[in-house]
Short mmCIF file of C-alpha atoms in Angstrom, two decimals:
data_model
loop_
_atom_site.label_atom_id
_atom_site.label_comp_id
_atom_site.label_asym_id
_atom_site.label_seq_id
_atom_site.Cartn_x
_atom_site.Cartn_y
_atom_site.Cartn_z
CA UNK T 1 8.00 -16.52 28.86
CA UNK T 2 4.62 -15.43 28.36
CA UNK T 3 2.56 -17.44 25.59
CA UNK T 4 -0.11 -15.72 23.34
CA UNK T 5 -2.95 -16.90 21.35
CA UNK T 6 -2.56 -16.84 17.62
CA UNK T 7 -3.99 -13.99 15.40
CA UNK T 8 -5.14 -14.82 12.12
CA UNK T 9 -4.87 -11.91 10.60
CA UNK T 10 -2.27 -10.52 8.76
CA UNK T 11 0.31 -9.44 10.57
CA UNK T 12 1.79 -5.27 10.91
CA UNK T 13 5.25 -6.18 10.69
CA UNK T 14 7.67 -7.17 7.68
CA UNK T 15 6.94 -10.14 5.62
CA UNK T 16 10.87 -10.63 5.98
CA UNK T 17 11.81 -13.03 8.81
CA UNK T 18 13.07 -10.53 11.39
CA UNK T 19 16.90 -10.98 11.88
CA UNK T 20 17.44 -10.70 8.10
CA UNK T 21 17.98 -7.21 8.53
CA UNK T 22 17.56 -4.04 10.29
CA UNK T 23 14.11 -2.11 9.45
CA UNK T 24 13.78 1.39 9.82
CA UNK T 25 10.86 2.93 11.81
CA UNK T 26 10.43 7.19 10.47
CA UNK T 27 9.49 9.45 12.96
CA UNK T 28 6.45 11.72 11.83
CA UNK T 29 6.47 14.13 14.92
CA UNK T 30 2.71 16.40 14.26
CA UNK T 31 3.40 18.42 17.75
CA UNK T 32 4.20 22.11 18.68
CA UNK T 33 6.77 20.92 20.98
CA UNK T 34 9.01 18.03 19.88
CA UNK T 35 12.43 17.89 21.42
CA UNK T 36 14.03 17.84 18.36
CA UNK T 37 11.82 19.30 15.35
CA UNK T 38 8.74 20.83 16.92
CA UNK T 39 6.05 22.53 14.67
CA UNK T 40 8.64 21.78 11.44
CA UNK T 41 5.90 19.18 10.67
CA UNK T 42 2.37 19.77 12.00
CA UNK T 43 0.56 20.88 9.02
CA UNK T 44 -1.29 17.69 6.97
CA UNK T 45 0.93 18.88 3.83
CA UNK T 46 4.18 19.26 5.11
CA UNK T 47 3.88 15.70 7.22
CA UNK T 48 3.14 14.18 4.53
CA UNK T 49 5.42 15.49 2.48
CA UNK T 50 8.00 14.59 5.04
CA UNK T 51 6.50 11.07 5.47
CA UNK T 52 6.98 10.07 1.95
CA UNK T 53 10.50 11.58 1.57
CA UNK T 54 11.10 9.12 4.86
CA UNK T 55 9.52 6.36 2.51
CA UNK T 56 11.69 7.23 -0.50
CA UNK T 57 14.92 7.31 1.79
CA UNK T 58 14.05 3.58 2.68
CA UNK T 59 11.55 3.84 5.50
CA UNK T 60 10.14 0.29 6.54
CA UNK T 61 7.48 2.12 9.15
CA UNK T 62 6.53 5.44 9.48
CA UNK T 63 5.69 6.37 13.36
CA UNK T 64 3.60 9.12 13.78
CA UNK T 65 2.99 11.41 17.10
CA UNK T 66 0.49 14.34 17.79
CA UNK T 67 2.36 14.60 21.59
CA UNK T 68 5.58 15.67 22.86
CA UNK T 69 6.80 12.49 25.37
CA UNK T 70 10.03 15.08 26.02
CA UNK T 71 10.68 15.59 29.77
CA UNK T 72 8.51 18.46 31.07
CA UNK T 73 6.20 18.87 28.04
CA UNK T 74 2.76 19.76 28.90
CA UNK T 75 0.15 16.72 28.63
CA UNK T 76 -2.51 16.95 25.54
CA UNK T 77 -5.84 15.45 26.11
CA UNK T 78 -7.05 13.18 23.87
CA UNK T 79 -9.48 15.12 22.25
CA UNK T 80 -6.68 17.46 20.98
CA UNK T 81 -4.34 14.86 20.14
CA UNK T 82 -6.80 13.46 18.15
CA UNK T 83 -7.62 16.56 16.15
CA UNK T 84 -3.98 16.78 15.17
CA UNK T 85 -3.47 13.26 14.70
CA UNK T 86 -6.64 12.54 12.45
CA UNK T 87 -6.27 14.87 9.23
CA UNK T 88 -2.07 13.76 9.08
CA UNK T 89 -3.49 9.93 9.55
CA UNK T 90 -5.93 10.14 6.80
CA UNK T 91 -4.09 12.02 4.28
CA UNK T 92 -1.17 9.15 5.00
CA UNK T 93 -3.58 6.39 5.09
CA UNK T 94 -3.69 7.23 1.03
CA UNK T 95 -0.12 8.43 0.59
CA UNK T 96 2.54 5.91 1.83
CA UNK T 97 2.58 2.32 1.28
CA UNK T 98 4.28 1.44 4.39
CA UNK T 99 2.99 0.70 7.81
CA UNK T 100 1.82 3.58 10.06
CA UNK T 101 2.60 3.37 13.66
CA UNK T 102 1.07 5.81 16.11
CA UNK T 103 2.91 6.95 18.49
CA UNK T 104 0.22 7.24 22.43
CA UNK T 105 0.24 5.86 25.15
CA UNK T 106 -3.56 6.69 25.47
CA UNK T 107 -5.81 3.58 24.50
CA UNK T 108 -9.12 6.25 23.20
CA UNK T 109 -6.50 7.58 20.54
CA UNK T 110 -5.31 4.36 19.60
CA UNK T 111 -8.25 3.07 19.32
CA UNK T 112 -9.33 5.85 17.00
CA UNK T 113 -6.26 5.61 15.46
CA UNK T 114 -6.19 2.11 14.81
CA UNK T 115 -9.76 2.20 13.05
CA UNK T 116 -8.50 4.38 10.62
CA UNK T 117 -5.67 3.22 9.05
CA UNK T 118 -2.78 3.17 11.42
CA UNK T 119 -1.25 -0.89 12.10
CA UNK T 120 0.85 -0.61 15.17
CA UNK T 121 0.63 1.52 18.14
CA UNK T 122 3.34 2.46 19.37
CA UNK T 123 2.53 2.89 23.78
CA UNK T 124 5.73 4.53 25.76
CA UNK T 125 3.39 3.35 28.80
CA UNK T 126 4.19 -0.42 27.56
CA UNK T 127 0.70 -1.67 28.02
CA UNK T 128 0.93 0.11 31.54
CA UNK T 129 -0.47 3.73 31.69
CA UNK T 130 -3.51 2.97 30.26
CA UNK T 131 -5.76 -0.39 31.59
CA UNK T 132 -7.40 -0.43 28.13
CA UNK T 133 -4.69 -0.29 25.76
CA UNK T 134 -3.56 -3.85 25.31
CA UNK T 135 -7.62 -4.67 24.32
CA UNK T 136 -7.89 -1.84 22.28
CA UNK T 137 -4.78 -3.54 20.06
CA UNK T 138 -5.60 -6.93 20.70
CA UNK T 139 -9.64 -6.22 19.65
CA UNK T 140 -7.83 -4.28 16.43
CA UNK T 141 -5.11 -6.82 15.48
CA UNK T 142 -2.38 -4.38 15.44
CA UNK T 143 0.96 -4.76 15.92
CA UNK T 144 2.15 -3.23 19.35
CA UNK T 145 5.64 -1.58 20.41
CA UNK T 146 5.87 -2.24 24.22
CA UNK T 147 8.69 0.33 25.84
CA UNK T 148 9.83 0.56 28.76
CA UNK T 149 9.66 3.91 31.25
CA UNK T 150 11.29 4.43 34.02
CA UNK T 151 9.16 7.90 34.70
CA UNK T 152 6.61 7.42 37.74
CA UNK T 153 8.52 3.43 38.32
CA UNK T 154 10.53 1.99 41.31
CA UNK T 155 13.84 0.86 39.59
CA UNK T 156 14.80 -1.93 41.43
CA UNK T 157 18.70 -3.50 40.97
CA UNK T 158 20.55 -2.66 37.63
CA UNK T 159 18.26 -0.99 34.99
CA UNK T 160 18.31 -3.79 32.33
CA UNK T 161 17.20 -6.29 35.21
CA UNK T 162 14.24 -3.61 35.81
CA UNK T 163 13.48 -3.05 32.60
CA UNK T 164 12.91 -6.91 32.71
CA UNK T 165 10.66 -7.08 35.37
CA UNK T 166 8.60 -3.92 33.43
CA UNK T 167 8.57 -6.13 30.16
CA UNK T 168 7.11 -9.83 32.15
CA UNK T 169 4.36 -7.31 33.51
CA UNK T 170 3.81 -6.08 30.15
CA UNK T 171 3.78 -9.16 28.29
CA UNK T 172 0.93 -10.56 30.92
CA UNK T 173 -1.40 -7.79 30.69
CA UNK T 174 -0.76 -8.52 26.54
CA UNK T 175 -1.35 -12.81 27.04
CA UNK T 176 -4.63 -11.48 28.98
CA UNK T 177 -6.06 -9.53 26.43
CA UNK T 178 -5.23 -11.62 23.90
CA UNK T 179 -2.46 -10.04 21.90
CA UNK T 180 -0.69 -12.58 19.97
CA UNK T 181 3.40 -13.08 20.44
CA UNK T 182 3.75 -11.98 16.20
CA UNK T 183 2.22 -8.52 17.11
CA UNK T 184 4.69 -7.60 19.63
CA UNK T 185 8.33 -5.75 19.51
CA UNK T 186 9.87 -4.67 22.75
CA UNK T 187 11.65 -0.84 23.46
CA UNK T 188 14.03 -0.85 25.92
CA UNK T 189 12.95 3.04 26.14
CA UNK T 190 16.37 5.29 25.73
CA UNK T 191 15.59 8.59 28.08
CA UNK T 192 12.01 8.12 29.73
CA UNK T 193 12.97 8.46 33.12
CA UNK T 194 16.91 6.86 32.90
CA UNK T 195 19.95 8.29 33.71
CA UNK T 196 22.84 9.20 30.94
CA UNK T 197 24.52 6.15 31.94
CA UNK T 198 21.45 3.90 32.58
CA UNK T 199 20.97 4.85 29.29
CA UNK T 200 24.66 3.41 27.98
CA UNK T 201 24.33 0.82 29.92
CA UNK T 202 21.22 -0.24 28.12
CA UNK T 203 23.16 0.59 24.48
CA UNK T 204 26.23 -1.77 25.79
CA UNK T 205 23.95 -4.50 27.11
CA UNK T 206 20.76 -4.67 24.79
CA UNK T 207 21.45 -8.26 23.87
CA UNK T 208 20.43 -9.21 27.43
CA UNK T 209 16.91 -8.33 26.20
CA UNK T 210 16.59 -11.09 23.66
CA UNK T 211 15.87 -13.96 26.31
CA UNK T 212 12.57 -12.51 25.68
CA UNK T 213 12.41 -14.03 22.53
CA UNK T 214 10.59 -10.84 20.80
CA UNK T 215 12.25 -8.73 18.26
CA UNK T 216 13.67 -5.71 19.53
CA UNK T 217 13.39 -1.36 18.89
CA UNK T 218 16.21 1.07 19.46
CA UNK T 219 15.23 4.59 20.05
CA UNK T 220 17.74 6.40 20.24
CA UNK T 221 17.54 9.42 17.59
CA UNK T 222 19.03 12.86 18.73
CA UNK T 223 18.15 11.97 22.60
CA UNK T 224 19.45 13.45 25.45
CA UNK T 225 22.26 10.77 26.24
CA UNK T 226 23.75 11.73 22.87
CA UNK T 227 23.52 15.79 23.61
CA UNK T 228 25.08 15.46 27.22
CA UNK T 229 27.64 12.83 26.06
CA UNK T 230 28.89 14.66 23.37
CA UNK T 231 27.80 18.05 24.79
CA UNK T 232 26.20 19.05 21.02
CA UNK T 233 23.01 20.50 20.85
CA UNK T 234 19.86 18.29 19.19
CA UNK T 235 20.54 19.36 15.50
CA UNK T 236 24.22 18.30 15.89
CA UNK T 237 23.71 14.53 16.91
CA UNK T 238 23.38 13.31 13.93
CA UNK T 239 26.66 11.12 14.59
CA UNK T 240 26.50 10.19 18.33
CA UNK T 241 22.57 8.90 16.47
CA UNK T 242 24.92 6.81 13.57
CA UNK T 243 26.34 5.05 17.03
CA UNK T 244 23.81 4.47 18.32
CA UNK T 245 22.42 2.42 15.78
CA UNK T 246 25.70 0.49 15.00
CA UNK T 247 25.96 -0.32 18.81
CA UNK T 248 22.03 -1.48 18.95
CA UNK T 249 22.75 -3.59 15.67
CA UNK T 250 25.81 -5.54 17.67
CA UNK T 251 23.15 -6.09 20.03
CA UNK T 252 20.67 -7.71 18.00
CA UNK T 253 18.20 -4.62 17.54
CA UNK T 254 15.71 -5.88 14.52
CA UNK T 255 14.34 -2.24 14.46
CA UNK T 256 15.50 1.69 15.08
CA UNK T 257 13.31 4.57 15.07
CA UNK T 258 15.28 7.51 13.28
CA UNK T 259 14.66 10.96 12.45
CA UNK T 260 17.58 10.99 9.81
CA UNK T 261 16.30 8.15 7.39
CA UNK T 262 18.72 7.67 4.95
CA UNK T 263 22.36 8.52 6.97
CA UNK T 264 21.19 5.38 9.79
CA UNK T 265 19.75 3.06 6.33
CA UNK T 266 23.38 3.55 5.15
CA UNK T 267 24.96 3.08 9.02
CA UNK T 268 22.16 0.19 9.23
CA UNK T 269 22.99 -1.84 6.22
CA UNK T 270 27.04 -1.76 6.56
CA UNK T 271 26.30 -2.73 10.16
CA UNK T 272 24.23 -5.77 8.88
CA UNK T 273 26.92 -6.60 6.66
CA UNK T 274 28.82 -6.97 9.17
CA UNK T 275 27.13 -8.46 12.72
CA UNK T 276 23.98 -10.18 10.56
CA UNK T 277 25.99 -12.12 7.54
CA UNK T 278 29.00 -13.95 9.54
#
């Protein structure tokens, strides 16, 4: 397991000791093109708007993303996703009194990101697609989500055991750069490149994930493996989400990233009652 040097500062993630409960990350999508709610959100006042209604429905995090990660969606440069990313960040930055995660796998936007008010970013590349990314969060002190994707990667053996081998690569490049082991939560990355059942396989087996000794991130919310299991289009998985969630709980998920706040609070804290207080 890969050892990091302590950060002094003040850490992005809950005061609570993680396995107390389940927190709940909001997602703040700012993009055209979302799977699930593209353009509903991408001017500064309705994101906002939606942000803190995430908040009042008992947000922990809110996550925030100026790209669509959905397969086949066109690739925004930086420069763009910047633009849209900046005026939502700002007006947040004064707004919600939560932690703001962004949600790019590109270290310039992060960086930019980072410098104005957002704590965690949030990298589907897992430290991977971008050589700078794990300085640009180590040199900011920000907390990091590290997820695995399968897109553009040799799966090797069964997918947690790959995912595995993604996450010790991962966690070097962060040791290297210096990001310390309090910053980091690990994604085991539902869709990105995995099959329908890869993608159950992970839900069923997520507890093999905590040797790593890092809390963990579930998301899961209105994906793919919930439309084609259930054949229901993406504003009718509301449920196969609420399953989700229970089944990463069981696991020992410390975090899931939701679209539908307070349905998955309500799913998350009968679930706690239930796997977290034996």
């Amino acid at each position: 397991m890969v050892e990091s040097p302590v950060n002094t500062k003040m850490s992005p993630w809950p005061n609570e000791a993680w396995g107390s409960r389940t927190f709940l990350m909001g997602i703040l999508n700012i993009t055209p093109d979302s799977f699930s709610d593209g353009g509903e959100f991408s001017s500064v006042q309705k994101g906002v708007q939606h942000a803190l209604d995430m908040v009042a429905a008992g947000a922990d995090f809110i996550d925030v993303g100026a790209e669509s990660t959905r397969p086949g969606a066109v690739e925004v440069p930086a420069e763009e996703e910047w633009l849209r990313l900046e005026p939502v960040l700002s007006a947040l930055r004064d707004s919600v009194d939560v932690p703001i995660s962004v949600d790019t796998y590109k270290a310039e936007v992060a960086e930019k990101a980072l410098s104005a008010g957002a704590a965690i970013a949030n990298d589907i590349g897992g430290l991977q697609m971008d050589e700078r990314m794990a300085e640009v969060i180590a040199s900011a002190g920000a907390g990091a989500v590290v997820m695995h994707n399968s897109r553009n990667q040799d799966v090797t053996g069964d997918i947690i055991s790959s995912i595995c081998v993604f996450f010790e690569e991962s966690l070097r490049r962060a040791d290297r750069a210096g990001i310390s082991r309090d910053r980091i939560v690990l994604d085991p990355g539902i869709g990105f490149g995995k099959s329908v059942e890869e993608n159950l396989t992970i839900l069923r087996s997520i507890d093999r994930l905590r040797s790593f000794g890092y809390p963990l991130l579930l998301g899961a919310s209105r994906k793919s493996v919930i439309g084609m299991t259930l054949d229901l289009p993406v504003d009718q998985r509301l449920e196969g989400t609420l399953a989700t969630t229970v089944a990463g709980i069981a696991g020992g998920v410390d975090v899931v990233r939701v679209h539908d706040v307070e349905a998955n609070l309500r799913a998350s804290r009968m679930s706690d009652a239930i796997f977290r207080n034996e």
